mmCIF file of C-alpha atoms in Angstrom:
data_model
loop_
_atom_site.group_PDB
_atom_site.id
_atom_site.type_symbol
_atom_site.label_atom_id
_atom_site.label_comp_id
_atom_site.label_asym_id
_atom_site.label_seq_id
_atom_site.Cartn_x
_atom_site.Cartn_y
_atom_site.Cartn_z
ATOM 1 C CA UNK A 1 -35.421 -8.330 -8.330
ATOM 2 C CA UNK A 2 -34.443 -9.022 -12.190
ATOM 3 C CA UNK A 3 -33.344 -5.537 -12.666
ATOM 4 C CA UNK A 4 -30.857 -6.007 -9.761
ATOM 5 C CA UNK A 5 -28.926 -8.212 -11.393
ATOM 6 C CA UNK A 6 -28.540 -6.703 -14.324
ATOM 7 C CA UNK A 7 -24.954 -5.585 -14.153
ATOM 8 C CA UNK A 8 -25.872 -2.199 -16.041
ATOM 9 C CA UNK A 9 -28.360 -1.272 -13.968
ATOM 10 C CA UNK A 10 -27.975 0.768 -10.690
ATOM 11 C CA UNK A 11 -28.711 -1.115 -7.798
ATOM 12 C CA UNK A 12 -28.516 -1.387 -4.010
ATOM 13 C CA UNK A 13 -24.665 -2.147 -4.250
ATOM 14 C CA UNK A 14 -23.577 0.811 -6.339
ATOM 15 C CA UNK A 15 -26.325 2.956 -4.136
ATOM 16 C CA UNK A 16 -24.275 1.780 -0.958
ATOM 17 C CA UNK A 17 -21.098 2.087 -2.582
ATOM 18 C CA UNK A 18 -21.493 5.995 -3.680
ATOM 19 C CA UNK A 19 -22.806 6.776 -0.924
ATOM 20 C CA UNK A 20 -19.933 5.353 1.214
ATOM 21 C CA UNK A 21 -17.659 7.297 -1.145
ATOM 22 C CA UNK A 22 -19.160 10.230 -0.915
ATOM 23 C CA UNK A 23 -18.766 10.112 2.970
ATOM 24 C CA UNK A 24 -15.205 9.385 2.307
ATOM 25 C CA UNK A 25 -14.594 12.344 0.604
ATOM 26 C CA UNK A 26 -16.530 14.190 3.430
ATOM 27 C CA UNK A 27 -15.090 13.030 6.432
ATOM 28 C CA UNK A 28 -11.282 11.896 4.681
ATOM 29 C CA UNK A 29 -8.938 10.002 7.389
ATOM 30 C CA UNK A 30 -12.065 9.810 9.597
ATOM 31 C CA UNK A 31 -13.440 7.209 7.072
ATOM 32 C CA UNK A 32 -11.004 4.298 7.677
ATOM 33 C CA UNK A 33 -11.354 3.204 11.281
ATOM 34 C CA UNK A 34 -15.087 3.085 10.643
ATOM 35 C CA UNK A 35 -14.826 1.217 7.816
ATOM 36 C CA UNK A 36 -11.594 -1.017 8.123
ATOM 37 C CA UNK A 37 -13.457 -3.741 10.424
ATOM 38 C CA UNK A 38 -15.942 -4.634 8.266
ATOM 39 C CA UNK A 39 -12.895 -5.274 5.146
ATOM 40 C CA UNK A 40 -11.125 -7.183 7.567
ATOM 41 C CA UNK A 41 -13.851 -9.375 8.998
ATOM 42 C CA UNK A 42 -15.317 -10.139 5.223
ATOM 43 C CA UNK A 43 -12.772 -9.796 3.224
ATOM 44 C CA UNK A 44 -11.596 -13.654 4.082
ATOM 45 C CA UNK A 45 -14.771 -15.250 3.723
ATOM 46 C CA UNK A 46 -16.091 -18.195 2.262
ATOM 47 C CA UNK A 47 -18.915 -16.199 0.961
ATOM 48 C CA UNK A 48 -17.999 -14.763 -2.379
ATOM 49 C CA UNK A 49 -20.340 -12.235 -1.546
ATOM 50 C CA UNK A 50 -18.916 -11.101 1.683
ATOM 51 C CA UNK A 51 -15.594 -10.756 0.112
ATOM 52 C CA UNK A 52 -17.232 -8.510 -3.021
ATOM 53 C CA UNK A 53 -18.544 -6.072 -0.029
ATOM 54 C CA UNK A 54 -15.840 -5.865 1.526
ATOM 55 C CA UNK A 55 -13.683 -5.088 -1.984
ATOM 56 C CA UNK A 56 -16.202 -2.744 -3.002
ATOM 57 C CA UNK A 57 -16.032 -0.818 0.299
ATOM 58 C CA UNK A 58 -12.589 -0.399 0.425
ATOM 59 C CA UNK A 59 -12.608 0.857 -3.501
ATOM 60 C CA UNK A 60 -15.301 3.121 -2.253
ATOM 61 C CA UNK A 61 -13.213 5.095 0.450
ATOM 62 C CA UNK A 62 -10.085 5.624 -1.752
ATOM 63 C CA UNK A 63 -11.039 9.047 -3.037
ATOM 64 C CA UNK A 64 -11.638 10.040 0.688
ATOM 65 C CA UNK A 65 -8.469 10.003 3.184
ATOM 66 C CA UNK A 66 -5.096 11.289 2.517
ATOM 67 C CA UNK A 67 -2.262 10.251 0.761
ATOM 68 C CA UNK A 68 -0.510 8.632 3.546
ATOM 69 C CA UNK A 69 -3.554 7.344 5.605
ATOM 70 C CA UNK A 70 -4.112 5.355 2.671
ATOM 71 C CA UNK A 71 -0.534 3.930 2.289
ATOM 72 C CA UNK A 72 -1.022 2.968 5.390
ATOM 73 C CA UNK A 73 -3.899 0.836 4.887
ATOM 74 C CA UNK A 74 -2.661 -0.672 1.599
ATOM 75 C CA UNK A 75 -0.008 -1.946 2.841
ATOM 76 C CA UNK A 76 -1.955 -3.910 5.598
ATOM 77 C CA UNK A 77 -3.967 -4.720 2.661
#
């Protein structure tokens, strides 16, 4: 558990997050309307954690869909 909160270390979060942006890069525009609820829903919450899953996600599928799919989603951002 220590070694998870060491900021250095890898951990479940950055596990979850590559792997979400690897997907992203796979699939592209497919990414977003899997992915979009769950930003929306945490990314207002009280929970400080929530909202750092739901930043981290959406940082994760950047590299993935196109060029105007993600204007698009910025901009509700």
């Amino acid at each position: 558990m220590a070694r998870d909160r060491d900021e250095g270390a890898w951990n479940l979060a950055m596990a979850g997050g590559t792997c979400l942006g690897l997907v992203a890069r796979t699939v592209g525009d497919d990414i977003v309307p899997l992915v979009m609820p769950f930003i929306e829903e945490n990314i207002t919450k009280a929970d400080w954690r929530q909202r750092e899953a739901a930043t981290y996600a959406f940082g994760s599928i950047m590299e993935g869909p196109s060029p105007d799919k993600l204007t698009s989603i910025v901009n509700v951002a």
